[in-house]
Amino acid sequence: MSNDENVGEKLTAPPDFDGPTSNRRMTDVLCTLLLLGMWISMTGLGIYGMQNGDYRLILYPLDYDGNVCGTDKGDIDMTDYPYLYYVNDYSGGVCVRECPKLEGLADPYTLVTYDGLFHVNGSFVTEEDIDMADYSTSNNTLDCTESLCYPDGNPESSYNSFGVMQGNGFAYYALDTYQVFWRCVFTDEGTEKLNPIVNPNGDRFKEDVIDMATQNENIKEGYDVWHNLFGDMWTSRFFILALGFGAPIVVGFFYTFMLRVPGVLPIMVWFSVFATIGIVFAGAWYAGDQATKWKTADPITQTESEINIATYSSYALYAVGGLLVLLFLFMRKRIQLAMGCVKEASKAILKMPLIIMFPVLQGLGFMVFMIAWTVYAVNIASMGEFSTNVFAAGNLQITVRSFEFSDFVKKCGWYMLFCFFWSGQFILALGEIIFAMAVAKWYFAREKSKIGSLTVISSITTSMWYHSGTAAFGSLIIAIIKMIRSFIAYLQKKADEMDSSIAKAILCCCQCMFFCLEKCMKFINKNAYIQTAIFGSSFCTSAKESFFLILRNAARVGAITYVSGGVVFVGKVFICTLTTGISYFALDHYLRNELYSLIGPLVFIAFISWFIAGMFMSIYDMGIATILQCFVADEEMFSSDQMYAEGSLKTWVDNHGEK
């Protein structure tokens, strides 16, 4: 294309160009100062929150009287009573030493009240079973009497009494529980035993108990799912940590290492394709086979829901396997084409093995930030205010204290969210500049034998010293877009509450528009970072030059960039699938009888492994993008006999770039 077609002037090599320029200056310094100012102000807010707030208000539950269980925050010292036992569905509860574990599962003749335990004839639960805090000094206590809580000594009458009031009073029955985040949640077995005793003819019992366990009418229908999911996640927590984080890291290191070995790439890629399909179909067959065995067992030891879950999982996996077959058939030529790009990226990584560790360093950096950010955010959130809510129970007034965020805390929350977005994107952006610089140094090296892991170290120091501002500039743009999207999401929630169809439609369109804008800006940023890595220019200059450089070579760059994503996708699917498959057999072998379902832990492990797989495969994604931009820049700046590109790379791009 010519200049008349508004595609910019072709690149000209700087004097004495011999790879990424060594004569650099600090770029976009103002953005560096703004980023530092943001971190300083965030730290200041965090310190203010630590001095004026108390993180325990966020982490620990609040009882009906405004005391924080497990702390001395409130009128009564609850240090020895860290758990909350719910008494009504207004979130009113009392602090207890331990969440009660009852051998009898339910005692309909013992009531947990705002002022201790209330017993009638037939009770078997004692104060030792439910060790409740002493509320005798509180001004909000309400005492049970037989007329208020247990008229005629009848459990059914008790359920409809002023004291219990179907879960809306100041007393409720002693039930077996388990703890979730210091809250005592009623077990299904306990509520099922209590139901026919206190409400034999009613149909609202389960709903009332769910209210008391969840305090949220909007999630009543999903209570059982979340109830069992949390239990399964807690039971399998060590397996999730080991398999969710450890296994994909091991598989990812192995996969990326094998891709570097000459001649292994095609084998690894096609093996990954067939292994992924095979694992999915094997999982489908295994789930179906298990469902059949459970259904025909005599006696049947699995619940009907577990058999149905296994059966439907089998059908779903067969469907996923079929879709993967069609997808890989459609992508087979693109995968072959993309392997050429990966071969060149593999050559660069082979020369710089330390670069494989870089995503781990990024992860550690992000973890350090998240620790500080979380501490600050929790303490800031704890600067809220207590409010008192009063509910009528017949002629009685039931008091419940709650914790609400002030306007100042809400504004601080939005600012902390912005800090999270900008810092997270900055870590990613700086990593892209460092990686691009290392690959560009490899590409523009006449003697590639001099390239090694020291090249990665020099790229880290150079990028951090000279181009942190450019990373801050690009990440600031993405952070602003994310903040706009977050505010739109907030407005969408308000529109849902108002049930405004027009507002929801408009906001949905806005959300879609800014989502597309974010994707476009990430593409522009990535290529701008590559230009900065090569020429040392500022963000705006780099964005302009990279945009026109790609525009002048749109056919080749577009085709190769698109198809090279095939190998990256296959690698992510392989790492995620293999990890999830290993996790399934491990959980099935060790925890089958302790879990309600394997699906919850497996989905969580799959999510973590997909994220980690993306971290590893991003090495190749950024490597391919850098090599392509280096090649087209090399082609514009030098004649064919002076180009830095090796003969195999030049031939490969010319042969495949226009297809």
XYZ file of C-alpha atoms in Angstrom:
659
model
C 0.000 0.000 0.000
C 1.075 3.586 -0.568
C 1.072 6.566 1.740
C -1.920 7.950 -0.154
C -3.979 5.147 1.266
C -3.441 6.493 4.788
C -1.453 3.563 6.090
C 1.474 5.603 7.331
C 5.081 5.722 6.244
C 7.183 2.602 6.198
C 9.567 2.101 9.075
C 13.103 3.361 8.737
C 15.921 1.740 10.647
C 17.564 4.058 13.198
C 21.253 4.772 12.604
C 23.505 1.857 13.610
C 20.437 -0.312 14.322
C 21.544 -3.654 15.692
C 18.442 -4.999 17.392
C 16.326 -3.411 20.147
C 17.845 -0.004 20.715
C 20.287 0.358 23.582
C 20.040 4.167 23.574
C 16.827 4.417 25.580
C 15.119 7.031 27.695
C 12.395 6.803 30.280
C 9.029 6.813 28.545
C 5.672 8.122 29.815
C 7.175 9.230 33.141
C 3.974 11.052 34.127
C 2.067 7.763 34.139
C 4.768 6.230 36.325
C 4.269 9.049 38.835
C 0.494 8.634 38.669
C 0.841 4.902 39.338
C 3.116 5.542 42.307
C 0.672 8.164 43.567
C -2.162 5.658 43.278
C -0.221 3.068 45.296
C 0.705 5.653 47.945
C -2.899 6.844 48.288
C -4.126 3.229 48.406
C -1.646 2.509 51.187
C -2.745 5.650 53.012
C -6.378 4.564 52.803
C -5.404 1.103 53.991
C -3.556 2.479 57.012
C -6.514 4.750 57.779
C -8.802 1.722 57.594
C -6.520 -0.284 59.904
C -6.545 2.541 62.448
C -10.279 3.291 62.312
C -11.793 -0.037 61.325
C -11.664 -3.605 62.526
C -11.343 -6.412 59.995
C -13.168 -8.716 62.383
C -16.417 -6.879 61.613
C -16.191 -8.202 58.048
C -14.874 -11.692 58.683
C -16.815 -12.608 61.836
C -20.607 -12.782 62.182
C -22.755 -10.241 64.036
C -25.336 -11.400 66.562
C -28.809 -9.918 67.117
C -27.489 -7.601 69.859
C -24.690 -6.002 67.815
C -21.830 -8.060 69.266
C -19.247 -9.519 66.906
C -18.863 -13.235 67.615
C -15.302 -14.283 68.419
C -14.244 -10.757 69.444
C -14.668 -8.232 72.216
C -16.299 -5.807 69.772
C -19.659 -4.938 71.311
C -21.277 -4.628 74.713
C -20.544 -8.271 75.556
C -17.152 -9.949 75.208
C -17.653 -12.789 72.712
C -14.001 -13.798 72.366
C -14.769 -17.378 73.401
C -17.896 -17.620 71.234
C -16.819 -17.290 67.578
C -19.773 -18.987 65.846
C -23.259 -17.691 65.067
C -26.337 -19.882 65.532
C -29.282 -18.429 63.575
C -32.517 -17.966 65.471
C -34.652 -16.267 62.800
C -34.579 -15.416 59.125
C -33.945 -11.724 59.825
C -30.281 -12.787 60.305
C -30.793 -12.621 64.049
C -28.652 -15.148 65.892
C -26.668 -15.832 69.027
C -22.953 -16.490 69.505
C -21.988 -20.031 70.509
C -18.686 -21.670 71.427
C -19.022 -24.411 68.785
C -21.523 -25.174 66.054
C -23.615 -27.925 67.652
C -23.194 -31.508 66.489
C -26.219 -33.423 67.723
C -26.323 -37.194 67.652
C -30.099 -37.011 67.591
C -29.920 -34.484 64.705
C -32.877 -32.439 65.998
C -34.453 -31.691 69.372
C -37.921 -30.157 68.892
C -38.284 -29.822 72.682
C -35.290 -27.481 73.117
C -35.360 -23.915 71.810
C -32.338 -21.674 71.240
C -33.528 -18.193 72.224
C -32.211 -14.664 72.572
C -31.633 -15.432 76.263
C -30.337 -19.003 76.400
C -31.848 -22.457 75.963
C -35.503 -23.152 76.762
C -36.454 -26.756 77.587
C -39.763 -28.586 77.809
C -40.523 -32.200 78.626
C -38.780 -34.573 76.245
C -35.715 -32.440 75.555
C -32.311 -34.120 75.409
C -30.009 -31.245 74.370
C -28.147 -29.626 77.250
C -26.136 -26.445 77.740
C -23.023 -28.527 77.123
C -24.280 -29.467 73.647
C -24.985 -25.833 72.754
C -22.622 -23.622 74.728
C -24.191 -20.217 74.217
C -22.901 -16.820 75.363
C -24.473 -15.093 78.368
C -26.906 -12.394 77.191
C -28.274 -11.575 80.626
C -26.812 -8.045 80.526
C -28.337 -7.203 77.147
C -31.277 -4.827 76.874
C -32.647 -6.676 73.840
C -33.190 -10.135 75.324
C -36.552 -11.834 75.071
C -37.468 -14.742 77.348
C -39.419 -17.781 76.302
C -42.392 -18.935 78.343
C -44.682 -21.842 77.629
C -47.425 -19.495 76.460
C -45.068 -17.567 74.165
C -42.975 -20.407 72.758
C -44.549 -23.757 73.607
C -48.325 -23.503 74.209
C -49.950 -26.728 75.424
C -46.579 -28.494 75.235
C -47.371 -29.206 71.579
C -44.489 -29.009 69.017
C -46.868 -28.014 66.217
C -48.332 -25.220 68.330
C -44.788 -24.156 69.198
C -43.890 -23.759 65.526
C -46.739 -21.271 65.071
C -46.248 -19.500 68.426
C -45.174 -15.864 68.883
C -41.739 -16.991 70.047
C -40.892 -19.235 67.089
C -43.331 -17.776 64.567
C -42.306 -20.179 61.777
C -38.716 -18.973 61.901
C -39.492 -15.281 62.304
C -39.407 -15.048 66.092
C -36.738 -14.867 68.781
C -36.393 -18.626 69.322
C -35.798 -21.697 67.208
C -35.223 -25.406 67.683
C -31.912 -27.099 68.467
C -30.618 -28.642 65.242
C -27.509 -30.411 64.016
C -25.231 -27.976 62.138
C -21.941 -27.560 60.324
C -19.947 -24.346 60.124
C -19.332 -22.234 57.031
C -17.330 -19.047 57.607
C -18.139 -19.067 61.319
C -21.861 -19.475 60.641
C -23.714 -22.568 61.850
C -25.744 -23.961 58.953
C -28.477 -26.512 59.591
C -27.872 -29.950 58.106
C -30.447 -31.482 55.777
C -30.705 -34.519 58.032
C -31.621 -32.354 61.015
C -34.293 -30.349 59.205
C -35.771 -33.492 57.647
C -36.123 -35.050 61.099
C -37.652 -31.878 62.578
C -40.175 -31.297 59.793
C -42.773 -34.032 60.502
C -42.717 -33.238 64.230
C -43.323 -29.486 64.278
C -45.069 -28.993 60.942
C -46.584 -32.298 59.804
C -49.213 -30.759 57.532
C -47.399 -27.657 56.344
C -45.550 -27.049 53.083
C -43.552 -23.978 54.114
C -41.274 -25.673 56.602
C -38.367 -26.309 54.247
C -38.618 -22.755 52.928
C -38.606 -21.291 56.441
C -35.553 -23.283 57.467
C -33.779 -22.301 54.280
C -34.488 -18.657 55.128
C -32.824 -19.084 58.493
C -29.786 -20.793 57.013
C -29.254 -18.409 54.133
C -30.920 -15.094 55.042
C -31.574 -14.421 51.347
C -34.907 -15.118 49.675
C -33.354 -14.850 46.219
C -31.276 -18.002 46.675
C -33.810 -20.267 48.315
C -34.092 -22.489 45.278
C -30.334 -22.926 45.108
C -29.844 -23.584 48.789
C -29.357 -27.336 48.509
C -26.851 -26.889 45.689
C -24.753 -24.335 47.561
C -25.146 -26.232 50.817
C -23.630 -29.384 49.316
C -21.121 -27.473 47.177
C -19.586 -25.680 50.164
C -19.408 -28.927 52.054
C -17.712 -30.711 49.141
C -15.272 -27.843 48.624
C -14.308 -27.898 52.286
C -13.914 -31.667 52.381
C -11.737 -31.705 49.254
C -9.851 -28.475 50.002
C -6.421 -30.122 50.167
C -7.014 -31.991 46.908
C -8.131 -28.742 45.263
C -4.948 -26.970 46.375
C -2.688 -29.838 45.319
C -4.420 -30.777 42.072
C -5.878 -27.393 41.121
C -2.623 -25.483 41.493
C 0.117 -28.117 41.549
C -0.972 -30.455 38.744
C -1.488 -27.830 35.984
C 1.845 -26.200 36.848
C 3.623 -29.562 36.469
C 1.712 -30.397 33.269
C 2.247 -26.865 31.947
C 6.002 -26.978 32.533
C 6.178 -30.387 30.859
C 4.082 -29.253 27.893
C 6.018 -26.036 27.240
C 9.335 -27.843 27.737
C 8.406 -30.522 25.211
C 7.302 -27.910 22.656
C 10.856 -26.534 22.678
C 12.410 -29.846 21.615
C 12.990 -29.984 17.816
C 10.758 -32.526 16.088
C 8.532 -32.998 19.119
C 6.151 -30.105 18.364
C 3.974 -31.898 15.757
C 3.830 -35.023 17.927
C 2.876 -33.025 21.033
C 0.229 -30.988 19.232
C -1.532 -33.926 17.591
C -1.118 -36.077 20.685
C -2.751 -33.263 22.673
C -5.643 -33.163 20.193
C -6.317 -36.898 20.310
C -5.608 -37.177 24.054
C -8.064 -34.366 24.796
C -10.786 -36.027 22.758
C -9.929 -39.422 24.266
C -10.045 -38.149 27.854
C -13.451 -36.548 27.310
C -14.935 -39.694 25.732
C -13.319 -41.883 28.405
C -14.852 -39.697 31.089
C -18.238 -39.971 29.365
C -18.006 -43.763 29.211
C -16.839 -44.016 32.821
C -19.647 -41.780 34.121
C -22.237 -43.780 32.173
C -20.779 -47.079 33.342
C -20.832 -45.923 36.965
C -24.436 -44.752 36.621
C -25.415 -48.173 35.231
C -23.640 -50.009 38.063
C -25.229 -47.810 40.708
C -28.682 -48.248 39.176
C -28.433 -52.057 39.010
C -26.713 -52.549 42.381
C -28.522 -54.671 44.959
C -28.984 -53.029 47.335
C -28.752 -49.548 45.799
C -26.198 -47.515 47.794
C -26.292 -44.245 45.825
C -29.073 -41.680 45.896
C -31.272 -41.117 42.866
C -29.838 -37.629 42.405
C -26.288 -39.007 42.305
C -27.293 -41.574 39.673
C -28.993 -38.860 37.608
C -25.962 -36.580 37.894
C -23.652 -39.362 36.639
C -26.041 -40.174 33.773
C -26.477 -36.581 32.638
C -22.734 -35.962 33.024
C -22.114 -38.873 30.669
C -24.481 -37.407 28.059
C -22.910 -33.970 28.439
C -19.371 -35.314 28.054
C -20.343 -37.273 24.928
C -21.762 -34.048 23.495
C -18.602 -32.109 24.397
C -16.466 -34.843 22.843
C -18.485 -34.687 19.627
C -18.134 -30.909 19.483
C -14.363 -31.193 20.018
C -14.098 -33.680 17.143
C -15.931 -31.283 14.822
C -13.906 -28.325 16.082
C -10.531 -30.011 15.546
C -11.595 -31.276 12.106
C -12.475 -27.719 11.173
C -9.179 -26.398 12.570
C -6.818 -29.117 11.272
C -5.294 -27.012 8.470
C -5.059 -23.996 10.737
C -3.288 -26.087 13.370
C -0.731 -27.253 10.795
C -0.180 -23.668 9.690
C 0.081 -22.403 13.249
C 2.790 -24.920 14.097
C 5.194 -22.936 11.909
C 4.732 -19.898 14.164
C 5.169 -21.972 17.286
C 8.382 -23.499 15.899
C 9.946 -20.048 15.681
C 8.714 -19.099 19.146
C 10.086 -22.412 20.420
C 13.511 -21.565 19.007
C 13.543 -18.323 20.987
C 12.392 -20.060 24.178
C 14.967 -22.816 23.667
C 17.686 -20.165 23.758
C 16.187 -18.491 26.841
C 14.864 -21.272 29.126
C 14.508 -18.851 32.038
C 11.630 -17.210 30.204
C 9.374 -20.153 31.074
C 9.614 -19.106 34.718
C 8.472 -15.578 33.987
C 4.715 -16.251 34.341
C 5.459 -17.639 37.796
C 7.292 -14.417 38.697
C 4.304 -12.432 37.441
C 2.017 -14.564 39.553
C 4.170 -13.984 42.634
C 4.140 -10.238 41.998
C 0.373 -10.240 41.672
C 0.060 -12.350 44.836
C 2.142 -9.835 46.822
C -0.091 -7.013 45.603
C -3.250 -8.988 46.372
C -2.152 -9.678 49.948
C -1.680 -5.954 50.613
C -4.815 -4.998 48.679
C -6.971 -7.530 50.505
C -5.752 -6.381 53.922
C -6.439 -2.755 53.008
C -9.852 -3.503 51.450
C -11.104 -5.561 54.385
C -10.074 -2.929 56.933
C -11.621 -0.118 54.877
C -14.857 -2.083 54.512
C -14.955 -2.555 58.285
C -15.418 1.203 58.778
C -19.153 0.805 58.210
C -21.916 1.603 60.641
C -24.253 -0.459 62.816
C -27.977 -0.127 62.282
C -30.897 -1.465 64.319
C -33.879 -3.153 62.681
C -37.055 -3.882 64.616
C -39.578 -6.526 63.511
C -42.986 -7.276 65.001
C -43.782 -10.719 66.335
C -47.341 -10.408 67.518
C -47.247 -7.858 70.305
C -43.466 -8.287 70.709
C -40.667 -6.271 69.117
C -37.732 -8.324 67.809
C -34.488 -6.383 67.500
C -31.784 -7.299 64.972
C -28.542 -5.398 64.492
C -26.919 -5.205 61.063
C -23.755 -3.740 59.552
C -24.040 -1.244 56.698
C -21.474 0.562 54.545
C -21.360 4.345 54.751
C -21.115 6.558 51.663
C -17.437 7.161 52.398
C -16.740 3.440 52.526
C -18.611 2.902 49.253
C -16.520 5.589 47.527
C -13.369 4.016 48.938
C -14.584 0.677 47.602
C -14.835 2.049 44.065
C -11.363 3.524 44.373
C -9.939 0.229 45.653
C -11.539 -1.531 42.694
C -9.797 0.921 40.359
C -6.489 0.248 42.139
C -7.052 -3.473 41.656
C -7.746 -3.100 37.925
C -4.827 -0.745 37.251
C -2.288 -2.710 39.275
C -3.312 -6.059 37.814
C -3.187 -4.755 34.255
C 0.133 -3.025 34.955
C 1.722 -6.318 36.044
C 0.483 -7.973 32.845
C 1.587 -5.052 30.655
C 5.077 -4.875 32.127
C 5.392 -8.622 31.615
C 4.446 -8.252 27.946
C 7.095 -5.567 27.420
C 9.750 -7.691 29.119
C 8.845 -10.769 27.105
C 8.675 -8.834 23.829
C 12.092 -7.301 24.474
C 13.674 -10.686 25.166
C 12.203 -12.229 21.987
C 13.097 -9.146 19.926
C 16.716 -9.376 21.120
C 16.758 -12.994 19.973
C 15.240 -12.134 16.589
C 17.601 -9.243 15.818
C 20.735 -11.088 16.958
C 23.103 -11.942 14.113
C 24.838 -14.417 16.385
C 22.075 -16.180 18.247
C 24.614 -18.215 20.201
C 25.084 -15.134 22.408
C 21.423 -15.193 23.450
C 20.602 -16.929 26.727
C 18.858 -16.576 30.066
C 20.940 -13.469 30.799
C 19.015 -11.856 27.950
C 15.818 -12.320 29.977
C 17.399 -10.746 33.056
C 18.663 -7.729 31.080
C 15.205 -7.350 29.508
C 13.623 -7.308 32.970
C 15.921 -4.584 34.303
C 15.739 -2.475 31.124
C 11.951 -2.671 30.847
C 11.333 -1.878 34.505
C 13.716 1.079 34.539
C 12.854 2.681 31.206
C 9.352 1.566 30.266
C 7.311 1.171 33.442
C 5.556 4.389 32.406
C 4.493 2.900 29.078
C 3.095 -0.154 30.853
C 1.308 2.182 33.280
C -0.160 4.217 30.388
C -1.558 1.213 28.537
C -2.835 -0.457 31.692
C -4.499 2.802 32.815
C -6.612 2.796 29.643
C -7.736 -0.776 30.266
C -8.419 -0.021 33.941
C -10.632 2.948 33.033
C -12.609 0.812 30.581
C -13.015 -1.892 33.231
C -14.229 0.695 35.733
C -16.826 1.913 33.233
C -17.948 -1.675 32.673
C -18.156 -2.233 36.431
C -20.305 0.865 36.871
C -22.544 -0.291 34.017
C -22.852 -3.667 35.755
C -23.882 -1.816 38.929
C -26.531 0.076 36.954
C -27.680 -3.205 35.405
C -28.256 -4.584 38.892
C -30.305 -1.501 39.787
C -32.270 -1.862 36.543
C -33.057 -5.466 37.463
C -34.346 -4.327 40.852
C -36.538 -1.714 39.133
C -37.582 -4.264 36.489
C -37.045 -1.692 33.726
C -36.820 -3.506 30.381
C -35.738 -0.412 28.444
C -32.952 0.417 30.891
C -31.752 -3.199 30.899
C -31.633 -3.271 27.093
C -29.723 0.022 26.848
C -27.241 -0.983 29.550
C -26.728 -4.389 27.931
C -25.803 -2.663 24.652
C -23.421 -0.349 26.518
C -21.810 -3.303 28.276
C -21.329 -5.080 24.934
C -19.833 -1.955 23.349
C -17.286 -1.436 26.121
C -16.453 -5.146 26.114
C -15.527 -4.868 22.423
C -13.621 -1.641 23.116
C -11.624 -3.398 25.840
C -10.696 -6.231 23.468
C -9.597 -3.754 20.777
C -7.506 -1.742 23.232
C -5.795 -4.880 24.531
C -4.811 -5.759 20.961
C -3.503 -2.226 20.331
C -1.665 -2.209 23.665
C 0.055 -5.546 23.038
C 1.456 -4.405 19.696
C 2.395 -1.013 21.131
C 4.408 -2.774 23.840
C 6.291 -4.727 21.147
C 7.180 -1.461 19.383
C 8.349 -0.011 22.682
C 10.467 -3.088 23.316
C 12.160 -2.759 19.904
C 12.543 0.987 19.448
C 12.178 2.387 22.976
C 9.389 4.793 21.963
C 6.554 6.110 24.151
C 3.120 4.533 24.285
C 1.313 6.857 21.870
C 4.121 6.730 19.284
C 4.392 2.966 19.596
C 0.624 2.487 19.297
C 0.520 4.586 16.130
C 3.543 2.904 14.512
C 2.402 -0.618 15.354
C -1.126 0.089 14.112
C 0.042 1.274 10.707
C 2.711 -1.436 10.510
C 0.048 -4.110 10.975
C -2.314 -2.288 8.612
C 0.332 -2.313 5.856
C 0.741 -6.068 6.355
C -2.824 -6.880 7.328
C -3.213 -10.021 5.208
C -0.151 -11.837 6.478
C -0.250 -10.680 10.078
C -3.991 -11.210 10.382
C -3.954 -14.725 8.943
C -0.981 -15.968 10.938
C -2.124 -14.324 14.181
C -5.521 -15.945 13.819
C -4.367 -19.437 13.001
C -1.480 -19.532 15.480
C -4.073 -19.302 18.220
C -4.990 -22.879 17.333
C -1.925 -24.376 19.002
C -2.325 -22.096 22.000
C -5.949 -23.217 22.328
C -5.032 -26.899 21.996
C -2.369 -26.519 24.688
C -4.791 -24.869 27.116
C -7.443 -27.521 26.502
C -4.894 -30.332 26.938
C -3.470 -29.008 30.227
C -6.939 -28.319 31.621
C -8.413 -31.649 30.485
C -5.503 -33.781 31.696
C -5.487 -32.031 35.073
C -9.248 -32.433 35.491
C -9.056 -36.073 34.428
C -6.329 -36.853 36.976
C -8.326 -34.988 39.627
C -11.446 -37.003 38.878
C -9.773 -40.356 39.474
C -7.985 -39.059 42.589
C -11.193 -37.687 44.125
C -13.169 -40.747 43.105
C -10.597 -43.044 44.717
C -10.020 -41.171 47.971
C -13.170 -39.110 48.656
C -16.047 -40.772 46.802
C -17.899 -41.697 49.991
C -17.251 -38.333 51.656
C -18.570 -36.044 48.900
C -22.119 -35.342 47.820
C -20.888 -34.912 44.238
C -17.538 -34.703 42.461
C -18.812 -32.040 40.080
C -18.275 -28.992 42.323
C -14.605 -29.670 43.186
C -13.873 -30.771 39.597
C -15.362 -27.598 38.110
C -13.303 -25.495 40.509
C -10.131 -27.451 39.660
C -10.883 -27.101 35.934
C -11.317 -23.334 36.326
C -7.981 -22.973 38.152
C -6.140 -25.241 35.693
C -7.560 -23.308 32.714
C -6.230 -20.070 34.206
C -2.782 -21.569 34.840
C -2.741 -23.172 31.377
C -3.453 -19.749 29.897
C -0.537 -18.341 31.878
C 1.863 -20.862 30.337
C 0.494 -20.711 26.793
C 0.598 -16.911 26.869
C 4.354 -17.351 26.443
C 3.786 -18.665 22.937
C 0.985 -16.222 22.199
C 3.181 -13.204 22.951
C 6.207 -14.861 21.318
C 4.371 -15.368 18.029
C 3.045 -11.794 18.031
C 6.541 -10.415 18.704
C 8.225 -12.512 16.007
C 5.615 -11.506 13.427
C 5.975 -7.804 14.177
C 9.755 -8.101 14.205
C 9.623 -9.780 10.805
C 7.427 -7.194 9.077
C 9.494 -4.377 10.643
C 12.652 -6.149 9.510
C 11.222 -6.457 5.994
C 10.363 -2.746 5.802
C 13.661 -1.504 7.222
C 16.089 -3.687 5.283
C 16.537 -5.245 1.886
C 16.228 -9.014 1.585
C 19.993 -9.568 1.778
C 20.297 -7.443 4.950
C 17.322 -8.808 6.877
C 17.804 -10.409 10.264
C 15.199 -13.097 9.515
C 16.589 -16.544 8.971
C 15.891 -18.130 5.603
C 13.457 -20.682 6.996
C 11.362 -18.004 8.714
C 11.226 -15.766 5.642
C 10.222 -18.652 3.406
C 7.601 -19.868 5.854
C 5.925 -16.454 6.291
C 5.909 -15.789 2.563
C 4.390 -19.205 1.869
C 1.704 -19.126 4.546
C 1.060 -15.496 5.367
C -1.349 -14.777 2.537
C -3.402 -17.957 2.800
